[in-house]
Every structure is written in structure tokens, then in C-alpha cells.
């Protein structure tokens, strides 16, 4: 199984177009220790030929341009793509907007939970992906599912979707149900176990997660690799930075640091490689030389970056 992080930033990317916070400014200025990052997406292949994209970010065109594995084969037909399927982990803009850039009558398959496919089905702009060309398949929860191409041919990539605590997409929040997760239901945010048909070693991809309970810790035990929600380092980070009013929790993201953060919650779980992804432009770990980045590394975590490759 080969994985490649094609986008390691949260929604907005890094630097974000309108952000003048010190981190975005440093990245824009090309200061040492800062890498620009595109929005949240991962690619995986079990056979080196067929690629599965996990989430389709608004930066997808640039991401494909930077990723030879996702480009048409040099000896292939006039139109073609190694991308056989896009698997969605939620319906946030940073994970679905890129679908619109994949409109060119290229057959592939969109996989998502019924909740997430309902969002796409109910928004007619996604009809640019003609259903006779781009099919939509429901990803069941808690069942290993081999991802198949549009012809129904297996790609050897097997995923198991499972619900994680999270939040309904920002643009679908029901303000009248603020006390009730703004209308969030099971299936709005999922994590994925990713493995190959011939090898049960698993990577887990969880770019959005609001909490870690015993069941999730048990599921992650013995993982070969975990790519986990690294949106914010501290829950109040956006307020402290002065760029927003929302806590990590309010956005459906568990912070990294502290006794109640993801680093502590997973410290005792046997995970061979652990990598933060979906990193927000306020997160101090974006500065490779920052103390927070050193703490994360000292706790055994890697800080994901665009183009990072993982082989299981
Ligand atoms: C999130 O991860 O919280 C969302 O991507 C926010 C957004 O939709 O901008
Ligand atoms: Mn996001």
C-alpha cells in the first residue's frame, strides 16, 4: 500500500488567501521552517496503477499537477486518469469542492456515506458530474469495502468507514439545533481504515475528529499508520490568534496539546507511525522551528506535508 499526502492543510490552505496572521505571512515570505500547504487530501494505491483519492479539495488541480501518480499515463488514451474513485470523509467545502474540477466526462466513482452523498445529491451544481459517467456509491459503516472502479473492477484498496465524533458541514449547520450538534448525525464525519486486499496492515485516515473514546483507541491499536486531525494545537487558538471566534470543539476538531488533547489520548495506543494532517493556518506546528513542533515530534508524531509518502 502506498499513500501520498496531497494536501496537508485544513480548509483555507496555508497560507490562506486573506490571512495576515504571522504564520501565513511567514509562509508567504518563504521564511525558513515554513512550507506552503494545500487543502486536505490523501491519495492511495495498492497496485501502483489505480489511485484512490480521499477527499477532493478546492486545490485539486494544483495537487494533481504536483503529483505525477495522479496524472494521465504518458502512453494512455487521449483522455484518462489513474484516479478511479474519490472517497469522502465528510461534506465540508475543503473535501468536496474539488469534485467540481473533475468534470470532463471522465469516468470515476464517488464513495461517501448516505449522509454525505445526500448533500451532493441535493446540490444541483454537482450534476456537472453526469451520473451516467461518474457514479455515486454508498459507503456502508463498519464493513470492509473494496473500492471498485466505474466498471466494477476491484482496485485492491479496501476501506472500512466508521463514524467519529464530528460536525455537520459548516454550510448545513442548523442554528436552531445548536445544543444538538447543529443537526449533526452519524455518518456526517467518518474515519477510514485503509488497507490492501492482500495485506491487512492498515493505515487510518481521520482528518476531522472531535473526540477520542475507548472504542476509537481500540480500533487504532496496532495501526501501521495514523493520519489524524491536526487542525489546532490548542482549543482556543483561533481566538488567541485574533482571527476568529470559534474554538476547535465548535468546529468539530479535537486539539493536539494538553491533557485532553489528541496527543495524550493516543499516547498509550500502539500505532507504528502517527502523522498530523488537516493543519489549520493558526497552528504553531506549521513553524518547524517552533517549540510546539518540537513537542509534537518528541511525542512521536510527524507533521504532515504535501507530497509526504508513506509505504506500508
Ligand atoms: C472544517 O474542517 O472545519 C471545515 O473544513 C471548515 C470549513 O468548511 O471551512
Ligand atoms: Mn476541513
PDB file of C-alpha atoms and ligand atoms in Angstrom:
ATOM      1  CA  UNK A   1       0.000   0.000   0.000  1.00  0.00           C
ATOM      2  CA  UNK A   2       1.335   3.335  -0.991  1.00  0.00           C
ATOM      3  CA  UNK A   3      -0.054   6.567   0.436  1.00  0.00           C
ATOM      4  CA  UNK A   4       0.728  10.124  -0.521  1.00  0.00           C
ATOM      5  CA  UNK A   5      -0.461  13.223   1.312  1.00  0.00           C
ATOM      6  CA  UNK A   6      -1.525  15.524  -1.496  1.00  0.00           C
ATOM      7  CA  UNK A   7      -2.858  18.264   0.790  1.00  0.00           C
ATOM      8  CA  UNK A   8      -1.902  18.650   4.455  1.00  0.00           C
ATOM      9  CA  UNK A   9      -3.645  21.913   5.374  1.00  0.00           C
ATOM     10  CA  UNK A  10      -7.145  22.436   6.712  1.00  0.00           C
ATOM     11  CA  UNK A  11      -9.785  24.444   4.853  1.00  0.00           C
ATOM     12  CA  UNK A  12      -8.267  27.681   3.598  1.00  0.00           C
ATOM     13  CA  UNK A  13      -4.840  26.174   2.976  1.00  0.00           C
ATOM     14  CA  UNK A  14      -1.559  27.647   4.103  1.00  0.00           C
ATOM     15  CA  UNK A  15      -1.068  30.498   3.590  1.00  0.00           C
ATOM     16  CA  UNK A  16      -4.790  31.260   3.379  1.00  0.00           C
ATOM     17  CA  UNK A  17      -5.683  33.801   0.693  1.00  0.00           C
ATOM     18  CA  UNK A  18      -6.865  36.522   3.091  1.00  0.00           C
ATOM     19  CA  UNK A  19      -4.809  35.668   6.172  1.00  0.00           C
ATOM     20  CA  UNK A  20      -2.296  38.104   7.579  1.00  0.00           C
ATOM     21  CA  UNK A  21      -1.598  36.146  10.766  1.00  0.00           C
ATOM     22  CA  UNK A  22       2.129  35.723  11.447  1.00  0.00           C
ATOM     23  CA  UNK A  23       2.209  32.113  10.202  1.00  0.00           C
ATOM     24  CA  UNK A  24       0.576  32.804   6.845  1.00  0.00           C
ATOM     25  CA  UNK A  25       2.786  35.858   6.465  1.00  0.00           C
ATOM     26  CA  UNK A  26       5.929  33.833   7.161  1.00  0.00           C
ATOM     27  CA  UNK A  27       4.894  31.173   4.654  1.00  0.00           C
ATOM     28  CA  UNK A  28       4.100  33.840   2.077  1.00  0.00           C
ATOM     29  CA  UNK A  29       7.540  35.363   2.633  1.00  0.00           C
ATOM     30  CA  UNK A  30       9.212  31.993   2.212  1.00  0.00           C
ATOM     31  CA  UNK A  31      10.807  32.098   5.665  1.00  0.00           C
ATOM     32  CA  UNK A  32      12.850  29.060   6.671  1.00  0.00           C
ATOM     33  CA  UNK A  33      10.906  26.402   8.547  1.00  0.00           C
ATOM     34  CA  UNK A  34       7.637  27.181   6.729  1.00  0.00           C
ATOM     35  CA  UNK A  35       6.164  25.143   3.889  1.00  0.00           C
ATOM     36  CA  UNK A  36       3.101  26.189   1.932  1.00  0.00           C
ATOM     37  CA  UNK A  37       0.372  23.560   2.115  1.00  0.00           C
ATOM     38  CA  UNK A  38      -2.704  22.834   0.024  1.00  0.00           C
ATOM     39  CA  UNK A  39      -6.066  21.739   1.372  1.00  0.00           C
ATOM     40  CA  UNK A  40      -6.858  18.380   2.874  1.00  0.00           C
ATOM     41  CA  UNK A  41      -6.493  15.322   0.635  1.00  0.00           C
ATOM     42  CA  UNK A  42      -4.758  11.936   0.535  1.00  0.00           C
ATOM     43  CA  UNK A  43      -4.069   9.516  -2.318  1.00  0.00           C
ATOM     44  CA  UNK A  44      -3.605   5.751  -2.004  1.00  0.00           C
ATOM     45  CA  UNK A  45      -2.770   2.886  -4.305  1.00  0.00           C
ATOM     46  CA  UNK A  46      -2.377  -0.825  -3.618  1.00  0.00           C
ATOM     47  CA  UNK A  47      -1.271  -1.852  -7.103  1.00  0.00           C
ATOM     48  CA  UNK A  48       0.704   1.235  -8.168  1.00  0.00           C
ATOM     49  CA  UNK A  49      -1.649   1.824 -11.104  1.00  0.00           C
ATOM     50  CA  UNK A  50      -5.096   2.616  -9.744  1.00  0.00           C
ATOM     51  CA  UNK A  51      -5.237   5.542  -7.350  1.00  0.00           C
ATOM     52  CA  UNK A  52      -7.950   6.397  -4.867  1.00  0.00           C
ATOM     53  CA  UNK A  53      -8.304   9.970  -3.747  1.00  0.00           C
ATOM     54  CA  UNK A  54      -9.546  10.577  -0.243  1.00  0.00           C
ATOM     55  CA  UNK A  55     -11.362  13.901  -0.349  1.00  0.00           C
ATOM     56  CA  UNK A  56     -11.401  16.296  -3.287  1.00  0.00           C
ATOM     57  CA  UNK A  57     -10.064  19.646  -2.173  1.00  0.00           C
ATOM     58  CA  UNK A  58     -10.543  23.024  -3.856  1.00  0.00           C
ATOM     59  CA  UNK A  59      -6.807  22.803  -4.703  1.00  0.00           C
ATOM     60  CA  UNK A  60      -7.195  19.570  -6.647  1.00  0.00           C
ATOM     61  CA  UNK A  61      -5.984  20.927  -9.982  1.00  0.00           C
ATOM     62  CA  UNK A  62      -2.745  22.156  -8.441  1.00  0.00           C
ATOM     63  CA  UNK A  63      -2.453  18.943  -6.413  1.00  0.00           C
ATOM     64  CA  UNK A  64      -2.722  16.735  -9.499  1.00  0.00           C
ATOM     65  CA  UNK A  65      -0.175  18.934 -11.250  1.00  0.00           C
ATOM     66  CA  UNK A  66       2.220  18.308  -8.345  1.00  0.00           C
ATOM     67  CA  UNK A  67       1.561  14.547  -8.190  1.00  0.00           C
ATOM     68  CA  UNK A  68       2.723  12.518 -11.229  1.00  0.00           C
ATOM     69  CA  UNK A  69       0.927   9.413  -9.907  1.00  0.00           C
ATOM     70  CA  UNK A  70      -2.407  11.192 -10.418  1.00  0.00           C
ATOM     71  CA  UNK A  71      -1.719  12.338 -13.975  1.00  0.00           C
ATOM     72  CA  UNK A  72      -2.741  10.605 -17.239  1.00  0.00           C
ATOM     73  CA  UNK A  73      -0.378   7.776 -18.235  1.00  0.00           C
ATOM     74  CA  UNK A  74       2.081   9.005 -20.904  1.00  0.00           C
ATOM     75  CA  UNK A  75       1.135   6.031 -23.108  1.00  0.00           C
ATOM     76  CA  UNK A  76      -2.555   6.165 -22.177  1.00  0.00           C
ATOM     77  CA  UNK A  77      -5.612   7.217 -24.183  1.00  0.00           C
ATOM     78  CA  UNK A  78      -6.296  10.838 -25.145  1.00  0.00           C
ATOM     79  CA  UNK A  79      -8.390  11.279 -22.036  1.00  0.00           C
ATOM     80  CA  UNK A  80      -7.712   9.260 -18.930  1.00  0.00           C
ATOM     81  CA  UNK A  81      -6.805   9.338 -15.272  1.00  0.00           C
ATOM     82  CA  UNK A  82      -5.354   6.926 -12.723  1.00  0.00           C
ATOM     83  CA  UNK A  83      -7.923   8.333 -10.242  1.00  0.00           C
ATOM     84  CA  UNK A  84     -10.521   5.579 -10.090  1.00  0.00           C
ATOM     85  CA  UNK A  85     -12.502   6.826  -7.139  1.00  0.00           C
ATOM     86  CA  UNK A  86     -12.895   9.652  -4.657  1.00  0.00           C
ATOM     87  CA  UNK A  87     -13.799   8.649  -1.105  1.00  0.00           C
ATOM     88  CA  UNK A  88     -15.265  11.426   1.037  1.00  0.00           C
ATOM     89  CA  UNK A  89     -14.850  11.681   4.802  1.00  0.00           C
ATOM     90  CA  UNK A  90     -17.400  14.473   5.205  1.00  0.00           C
ATOM     91  CA  UNK A  91     -19.181  17.130   3.143  1.00  0.00           C
ATOM     92  CA  UNK A  92     -17.097  20.129   4.171  1.00  0.00           C
ATOM     93  CA  UNK A  93     -16.160  22.518   1.390  1.00  0.00           C
ATOM     94  CA  UNK A  94     -12.478  21.607   1.668  1.00  0.00           C
ATOM     95  CA  UNK A  95     -13.357  17.965   0.966  1.00  0.00           C
ATOM     96  CA  UNK A  96     -15.975  18.155  -1.787  1.00  0.00           C
ATOM     97  CA  UNK A  97     -15.415  21.358  -3.789  1.00  0.00           C
ATOM     98  CA  UNK A  98     -12.668  19.707  -5.833  1.00  0.00           C
ATOM     99  CA  UNK A  99     -15.237  17.340  -7.326  1.00  0.00           C
ATOM    100  CA  UNK A 100     -16.375  20.232  -9.495  1.00  0.00           C
ATOM    101  CA  UNK A 101     -12.907  20.375 -11.066  1.00  0.00           C
ATOM    102  CA  UNK A 102     -13.159  16.707 -12.063  1.00  0.00           C
ATOM    103  CA  UNK A 103     -15.954  17.400 -14.571  1.00  0.00           C
ATOM    104  CA  UNK A 104     -14.682  16.463 -18.043  1.00  0.00           C
ATOM    105  CA  UNK A 105     -16.682  13.323 -18.746  1.00  0.00           C
ATOM    106  CA  UNK A 106     -14.020  11.224 -17.065  1.00  0.00           C
ATOM    107  CA  UNK A 107     -15.490   8.076 -15.500  1.00  0.00           C
ATOM    108  CA  UNK A 108     -14.786   7.557 -11.807  1.00  0.00           C
ATOM    109  CA  UNK A 109     -16.752   6.748  -8.684  1.00  0.00           C
ATOM    110  CA  UNK A 110     -17.649   8.879  -5.677  1.00  0.00           C
ATOM    111  CA  UNK A 111     -17.916   6.971  -2.416  1.00  0.00           C
ATOM    112  CA  UNK A 112     -19.433   8.507   0.700  1.00  0.00           C
ATOM    113  CA  UNK A 113     -21.847   7.728   3.499  1.00  0.00           C
ATOM    114  CA  UNK A 114     -25.522   8.140   2.707  1.00  0.00           C
ATOM    115  CA  UNK A 115     -25.469  11.388   4.705  1.00  0.00           C
ATOM    116  CA  UNK A 116     -22.612  12.822   2.650  1.00  0.00           C
ATOM    117  CA  UNK A 117     -23.993  11.607  -0.694  1.00  0.00           C
ATOM    118  CA  UNK A 118     -27.320  13.221   0.235  1.00  0.00           C
ATOM    119  CA  UNK A 119     -25.514  16.583   0.441  1.00  0.00           C
ATOM    120  CA  UNK A 120     -24.077  16.127  -3.039  1.00  0.00           C
ATOM    121  CA  UNK A 121     -27.324  14.750  -4.433  1.00  0.00           C
ATOM    122  CA  UNK A 122     -29.294  17.712  -3.130  1.00  0.00           C
ATOM    123  CA  UNK A 123     -26.958  20.328  -4.569  1.00  0.00           C
ATOM    124  CA  UNK A 124     -27.541  20.556  -8.302  1.00  0.00           C
ATOM    125  CA  UNK A 125     -24.137  22.070  -9.057  1.00  0.00           C
ATOM    126  CA  UNK A 126     -22.735  18.548  -8.620  1.00  0.00           C
ATOM    127  CA  UNK A 127     -24.801  17.472 -11.628  1.00  0.00           C
ATOM    128  CA  UNK A 128     -21.821  18.706 -13.668  1.00  0.00           C
ATOM    129  CA  UNK A 129     -20.599  15.213 -12.821  1.00  0.00           C
ATOM    130  CA  UNK A 130     -23.062  13.372 -15.035  1.00  0.00           C
ATOM    131  CA  UNK A 131     -24.225  10.311 -13.103  1.00  0.00           C
ATOM    132  CA  UNK A 132     -24.030   8.181 -16.230  1.00  0.00           C
ATOM    133  CA  UNK A 133     -20.275   8.863 -16.192  1.00  0.00           C
ATOM    134  CA  UNK A 134     -19.489   9.466 -12.526  1.00  0.00           C
ATOM    135  CA  UNK A 135     -21.366   7.081 -10.282  1.00  0.00           C
ATOM    136  CA  UNK A 136     -22.076   7.605  -6.600  1.00  0.00           C
ATOM    137  CA  UNK A 137     -21.830   4.648  -4.272  1.00  0.00           C
ATOM    138  CA  UNK A 138     -22.836   4.452  -0.626  1.00  0.00           C
ATOM    139  CA  UNK A 139     -20.045   3.537   1.732  1.00  0.00           C
ATOM    140  CA  UNK A 140     -21.521   1.395   4.490  1.00  0.00           C
ATOM    141  CA  UNK A 141     -20.316   1.914   8.056  1.00  0.00           C
ATOM    142  CA  UNK A 142     -18.215  -0.696   9.832  1.00  0.00           C
ATOM    143  CA  UNK A 143     -17.961  -3.013   6.808  1.00  0.00           C
ATOM    144  CA  UNK A 144     -14.724  -3.547   4.854  1.00  0.00           C
ATOM    145  CA  UNK A 145     -15.460  -2.422   1.310  1.00  0.00           C
ATOM    146  CA  UNK A 146     -13.188  -2.960  -1.668  1.00  0.00           C
ATOM    147  CA  UNK A 147     -13.096   0.185  -3.761  1.00  0.00           C
ATOM    148  CA  UNK A 148     -14.035  -0.640  -7.342  1.00  0.00           C
ATOM    149  CA  UNK A 149     -13.614   1.458 -10.456  1.00  0.00           C
ATOM    150  CA  UNK A 150     -16.540   2.632 -12.592  1.00  0.00           C
ATOM    151  CA  UNK A 151     -16.614  -0.703 -14.419  1.00  0.00           C
ATOM    152  CA  UNK A 152     -16.903  -2.519 -11.099  1.00  0.00           C
ATOM    153  CA  UNK A 153     -13.330  -3.798 -11.313  1.00  0.00           C
ATOM    154  CA  UNK A 154     -11.615  -4.029  -7.919  1.00  0.00           C
ATOM    155  CA  UNK A 155      -8.709  -1.672  -7.271  1.00  0.00           C
ATOM    156  CA  UNK A 156      -7.265  -3.786  -4.394  1.00  0.00           C
ATOM    157  CA  UNK A 157      -7.797  -0.866  -1.991  1.00  0.00           C
ATOM    158  CA  UNK A 158     -10.095  -1.830   0.858  1.00  0.00           C
ATOM    159  CA  UNK A 159     -11.604   0.751   3.160  1.00  0.00           C
ATOM    160  CA  UNK A 160     -13.682   0.443   6.278  1.00  0.00           C
ATOM    161  CA  UNK A 161     -15.610   3.557   7.208  1.00  0.00           C
ATOM    162  CA  UNK A 162     -16.521   4.200  10.802  1.00  0.00           C
ATOM    163  CA  UNK A 163     -18.270   7.153  12.410  1.00  0.00           C
ATOM    164  CA  UNK A 164     -16.218   9.529  14.526  1.00  0.00           C
ATOM    165  CA  UNK A 165     -17.411  12.451  16.650  1.00  0.00           C
ATOM    166  CA  UNK A 166     -17.584  15.443  14.371  1.00  0.00           C
ATOM    167  CA  UNK A 167     -19.859  18.052  12.948  1.00  0.00           C
ATOM    168  CA  UNK A 168     -22.183  18.504  10.016  1.00  0.00           C
ATOM    169  CA  UNK A 169     -20.718  20.661   7.219  1.00  0.00           C
ATOM    170  CA  UNK A 170     -20.483  24.330   8.163  1.00  0.00           C
ATOM    171  CA  UNK A 171     -22.866  25.379   5.387  1.00  0.00           C
ATOM    172  CA  UNK A 172     -25.528  22.949   6.659  1.00  0.00           C
ATOM    173  CA  UNK A 173     -25.477  23.890  10.328  1.00  0.00           C
ATOM    174  CA  UNK A 174     -28.966  24.254  11.783  1.00  0.00           C
ATOM    175  CA  UNK A 175     -28.701  27.171  14.215  1.00  0.00           C
ATOM    176  CA  UNK A 176     -31.943  26.122  15.906  1.00  0.00           C
ATOM    177  CA  UNK A 177     -30.275  22.867  16.891  1.00  0.00           C
ATOM    178  CA  UNK A 178     -27.119  24.463  18.310  1.00  0.00           C
ATOM    179  CA  UNK A 179     -27.466  22.407  21.512  1.00  0.00           C
ATOM    180  CA  UNK A 180     -27.807  19.270  19.456  1.00  0.00           C
ATOM    181  CA  UNK A 181     -24.609  19.474  17.404  1.00  0.00           C
ATOM    182  CA  UNK A 182     -26.229  21.849  14.896  1.00  0.00           C
ATOM    183  CA  UNK A 183     -28.066  18.871  13.430  1.00  0.00           C
ATOM    184  CA  UNK A 184     -25.076  16.564  13.213  1.00  0.00           C
ATOM    185  CA  UNK A 185     -25.920  12.891  12.708  1.00  0.00           C
ATOM    186  CA  UNK A 186     -23.995   9.630  12.495  1.00  0.00           C
ATOM    187  CA  UNK A 187     -22.307   9.411   9.108  1.00  0.00           C
ATOM    188  CA  UNK A 188     -21.626  13.134   8.757  1.00  0.00           C
ATOM    189  CA  UNK A 189     -17.960  12.583   9.659  1.00  0.00           C
ATOM    190  CA  UNK A 190     -16.138   9.319   9.241  1.00  0.00           C
ATOM    191  CA  UNK A 191     -12.721   7.877   9.743  1.00  0.00           C
ATOM    192  CA  UNK A 192     -11.336   5.298   7.327  1.00  0.00           C
ATOM    193  CA  UNK A 193      -9.262   2.190   7.767  1.00  0.00           C
ATOM    194  CA  UNK A 194      -7.326   1.810   4.523  1.00  0.00           C
ATOM    195  CA  UNK A 195      -5.650  -1.437   3.565  1.00  0.00           C
ATOM    196  CA  UNK A 196      -4.982  -3.559   0.538  1.00  0.00           C
ATOM    197  CA  UNK A 197      -6.831  -6.743  -0.353  1.00  0.00           C
ATOM    198  CA  UNK A 198      -3.661  -8.783   0.047  1.00  0.00           C
ATOM    199  CA  UNK A 199      -2.268  -7.153   3.157  1.00  0.00           C
ATOM    200  CA  UNK A 200      -4.267  -6.398   6.260  1.00  0.00           C
ATOM    201  CA  UNK A 201      -1.777  -3.866   7.600  1.00  0.00           C
ATOM    202  CA  UNK A 202      -3.832  -0.738   7.929  1.00  0.00           C
ATOM    203  CA  UNK A 203      -3.475   2.975   7.694  1.00  0.00           C
ATOM    204  CA  UNK A 204      -6.159   5.126   9.256  1.00  0.00           C
ATOM    205  CA  UNK A 205      -7.218   8.427   7.752  1.00  0.00           C
ATOM    206  CA  UNK A 206      -9.150  10.687  10.146  1.00  0.00           C
ATOM    207  CA  UNK A 207      -8.801  14.318   9.037  1.00  0.00           C
ATOM    208  CA  UNK A 208     -11.726  15.506  11.138  1.00  0.00           C
ATOM    209  CA  UNK A 209     -12.440  14.221  14.641  1.00  0.00           C
ATOM    210  CA  UNK A 210     -13.950  15.952  17.653  1.00  0.00           C
ATOM    211  CA  UNK A 211     -13.032  13.414  20.323  1.00  0.00           C
ATOM    212  CA  UNK A 212     -11.268  10.138  21.077  1.00  0.00           C
ATOM    213  CA  UNK A 213     -13.064   7.478  23.095  1.00  0.00           C
ATOM    214  CA  UNK A 214     -12.192   3.935  24.141  1.00  0.00           C
ATOM    215  CA  UNK A 215     -13.760   2.425  21.024  1.00  0.00           C
ATOM    216  CA  UNK A 216     -11.616   4.574  18.744  1.00  0.00           C
ATOM    217  CA  UNK A 217      -8.474   3.785  20.748  1.00  0.00           C
ATOM    218  CA  UNK A 218      -9.229   0.073  20.435  1.00  0.00           C
ATOM    219  CA  UNK A 219      -9.819   0.389  16.728  1.00  0.00           C
ATOM    220  CA  UNK A 220      -6.495   2.159  16.239  1.00  0.00           C
ATOM    221  CA  UNK A 221      -4.442  -0.359  18.224  1.00  0.00           C
ATOM    222  CA  UNK A 222      -1.743  -1.909  16.048  1.00  0.00           C
ATOM    223  CA  UNK A 223      -2.302   0.514  13.177  1.00  0.00           C
ATOM    224  CA  UNK A 224       0.665   0.706  10.822  1.00  0.00           C
ATOM    225  CA  UNK A 225      -0.029   4.391  10.330  1.00  0.00           C
ATOM    226  CA  UNK A 226      -2.466   7.039  11.531  1.00  0.00           C
ATOM    227  CA  UNK A 227      -3.128  10.292   9.709  1.00  0.00           C
ATOM    228  CA  UNK A 228      -5.083  12.320  12.227  1.00  0.00           C
ATOM    229  CA  UNK A 229      -6.850  15.650  12.620  1.00  0.00           C
ATOM    230  CA  UNK A 230      -4.170  18.236  13.443  1.00  0.00           C
ATOM    231  CA  UNK A 231      -6.350  21.281  12.854  1.00  0.00           C
ATOM    232  CA  UNK A 232      -5.485  23.163  16.035  1.00  0.00           C
ATOM    233  CA  UNK A 233      -2.790  22.852  18.692  1.00  0.00           C
ATOM    234  CA  UNK A 234      -4.942  24.431  21.409  1.00  0.00           C
ATOM    235  CA  UNK A 235      -8.737  24.604  21.509  1.00  0.00           C
ATOM    236  CA  UNK A 236      -8.853  28.407  21.748  1.00  0.00           C
ATOM    237  CA  UNK A 237      -6.136  29.008  19.194  1.00  0.00           C
ATOM    238  CA  UNK A 238      -8.230  30.959  16.687  1.00  0.00           C
ATOM    239  CA  UNK A 239      -9.442  33.308  19.418  1.00  0.00           C
ATOM    240  CA  UNK A 240      -5.948  33.765  20.841  1.00  0.00           C
ATOM    241  CA  UNK A 241      -4.607  34.495  17.371  1.00  0.00           C
ATOM    242  CA  UNK A 242      -7.366  37.069  16.974  1.00  0.00           C
ATOM    243  CA  UNK A 243      -8.567  35.644  13.660  1.00  0.00           C
ATOM    244  CA  UNK A 244     -11.879  34.080  14.676  1.00  0.00           C
ATOM    245  CA  UNK A 245     -14.411  33.347  17.395  1.00  0.00           C
ATOM    246  CA  UNK A 246     -14.596  29.585  17.139  1.00  0.00           C
ATOM    247  CA  UNK A 247     -12.897  27.017  19.309  1.00  0.00           C
ATOM    248  CA  UNK A 248     -11.607  23.776  17.822  1.00  0.00           C
ATOM    249  CA  UNK A 249     -14.506  21.969  19.519  1.00  0.00           C
ATOM    250  CA  UNK A 250     -17.038  24.293  17.923  1.00  0.00           C
ATOM    251  CA  UNK A 251     -15.572  23.402  14.518  1.00  0.00           C
ATOM    252  CA  UNK A 252     -15.602  19.666  15.253  1.00  0.00           C
ATOM    253  CA  UNK A 253     -11.855  19.349  15.764  1.00  0.00           C
ATOM    254  CA  UNK A 254     -10.054  17.979  18.813  1.00  0.00           C
ATOM    255  CA  UNK A 255      -6.941  19.987  19.669  1.00  0.00           C
ATOM    256  CA  UNK A 256      -3.492  18.377  19.755  1.00  0.00           C
ATOM    257  CA  UNK A 257      -1.982  19.517  23.061  1.00  0.00           C
ATOM    258  CA  UNK A 258      -2.749  19.200  26.761  1.00  0.00           C
ATOM    259  CA  UNK A 259      -4.166  16.511  28.991  1.00  0.00           C
ATOM    260  CA  UNK A 260      -7.390  16.370  26.961  1.00  0.00           C
ATOM    261  CA  UNK A 261      -5.768  16.652  23.528  1.00  0.00           C
ATOM    262  CA  UNK A 262      -5.199  14.007  20.855  1.00  0.00           C
ATOM    263  CA  UNK A 263      -1.509  13.533  21.649  1.00  0.00           C
ATOM    264  CA  UNK A 264      -2.312  12.479  25.232  1.00  0.00           C
ATOM    265  CA  UNK A 265      -5.397  10.486  24.247  1.00  0.00           C
ATOM    266  CA  UNK A 266      -3.373   8.320  21.852  1.00  0.00           C
ATOM    267  CA  UNK A 267      -0.095   8.167  23.772  1.00  0.00           C
ATOM    268  CA  UNK A 268      -0.673   4.621  25.035  1.00  0.00           C
ATOM    269  CA  UNK A 269      -2.035   3.230  21.763  1.00  0.00           C
ATOM    270  CA  UNK A 270       0.410   1.107  19.750  1.00  0.00           C
ATOM    271  CA  UNK A 271       0.474   2.944  16.431  1.00  0.00           C
ATOM    272  CA  UNK A 272       3.625   2.484  14.363  1.00  0.00           C
ATOM    273  CA  UNK A 273       3.550   5.884  12.643  1.00  0.00           C
ATOM    274  CA  UNK A 274       1.423   8.867  13.593  1.00  0.00           C
ATOM    275  CA  UNK A 275       1.103  11.944  11.433  1.00  0.00           C
ATOM    276  CA  UNK A 276      -0.928  15.126  11.831  1.00  0.00           C
ATOM    277  CA  UNK A 277      -2.809  16.351   8.757  1.00  0.00           C
ATOM    278  CA  UNK A 278      -5.591  18.921   8.103  1.00  0.00           C
ATOM    279  CA  UNK A 279      -3.452  21.557   9.835  1.00  0.00           C
ATOM    280  CA  UNK A 280      -5.077  24.971  10.217  1.00  0.00           C
ATOM    281  CA  UNK A 281      -3.191  28.162   9.379  1.00  0.00           C
ATOM    282  CA  UNK A 282      -3.252  29.188  13.049  1.00  0.00           C
ATOM    283  CA  UNK A 283      -1.498  26.043  14.280  1.00  0.00           C
ATOM    284  CA  UNK A 284       2.006  26.845  15.609  1.00  0.00           C
ATOM    285  CA  UNK A 285       3.341  23.450  14.464  1.00  0.00           C
ATOM    286  CA  UNK A 286       3.381  24.940  10.954  1.00  0.00           C
ATOM    287  CA  UNK A 287       6.620  26.587  12.065  1.00  0.00           C
ATOM    288  CA  UNK A 288       9.078  23.674  12.001  1.00  0.00           C
ATOM    289  CA  UNK A 289      11.325  25.546  14.423  1.00  0.00           C
ATOM    290  CA  UNK A 290       8.583  26.321  16.966  1.00  0.00           C
ATOM    291  CA  UNK A 291       8.569  24.796  20.445  1.00  0.00           C
ATOM    292  CA  UNK A 292       5.138  23.277  19.732  1.00  0.00           C
ATOM    293  CA  UNK A 293       6.504  21.438  16.685  1.00  0.00           C
ATOM    294  CA  UNK A 294       9.320  20.084  18.852  1.00  0.00           C
ATOM    295  CA  UNK A 295       6.814  18.878  21.463  1.00  0.00           C
ATOM    296  CA  UNK A 296       4.768  17.089  18.806  1.00  0.00           C
ATOM    297  CA  UNK A 297       7.872  15.395  17.402  1.00  0.00           C
ATOM    298  CA  UNK A 298       9.088  14.455  20.892  1.00  0.00           C
ATOM    299  CA  UNK A 299       5.751  12.712  21.414  1.00  0.00           C
ATOM    300  CA  UNK A 300       6.359  10.553  18.368  1.00  0.00           C
ATOM    301  CA  UNK A 301       4.211  12.455  15.892  1.00  0.00           C
ATOM    302  CA  UNK A 302       5.214  13.589  12.421  1.00  0.00           C
ATOM    303  CA  UNK A 303       3.874  16.779  10.921  1.00  0.00           C
ATOM    304  CA  UNK A 304       2.328  16.016   7.546  1.00  0.00           C
ATOM    305  CA  UNK A 305       3.326  17.992   4.484  1.00  0.00           C
ATOM    306  CA  UNK A 306       2.262  17.997   0.854  1.00  0.00           C
ATOM    307  CA  UNK A 307       3.981  15.251  -1.090  1.00  0.00           C
ATOM    308  CA  UNK A 308       4.780  13.156   2.009  1.00  0.00           C
ATOM    309  CA  UNK A 309       4.834   9.465   1.078  1.00  0.00           C
ATOM    310  CA  UNK A 310       4.067   6.506   3.283  1.00  0.00           C
ATOM    311  CA  UNK A 311       4.610   2.893   2.301  1.00  0.00           C
ATOM    312  CA  UNK A 312       3.088   0.140   4.380  1.00  0.00           C
TER     313      UNK A 312
HETATM  314  C1  LIG B   1     -13.542  22.222   8.882  1.00  0.00           C
HETATM  315  O1  LIG B   1     -12.729  21.311   8.742  1.00  0.00           O
HETATM  316  O2  LIG B   1     -13.864  22.627   9.996  1.00  0.00           O
HETATM  317  C2  LIG B   1     -14.164  22.798   7.670  1.00  0.00           C
HETATM  318  O3  LIG B   1     -13.401  22.464   6.551  1.00  0.00           O
HETATM  319  C3  LIG B   1     -14.375  24.255   7.799  1.00  0.00           C
HETATM  320  C4  LIG B   1     -14.839  24.844   6.519  1.00  0.00           C
HETATM  321  O4  LIG B   1     -15.805  24.389   5.920  1.00  0.00           O
HETATM  322  O5  LIG B   1     -14.214  25.827   6.088  1.00  0.00           O
HETATM  323 MN1  LIG B   2     -11.854  20.814   6.896  1.00  0.00          MN
END
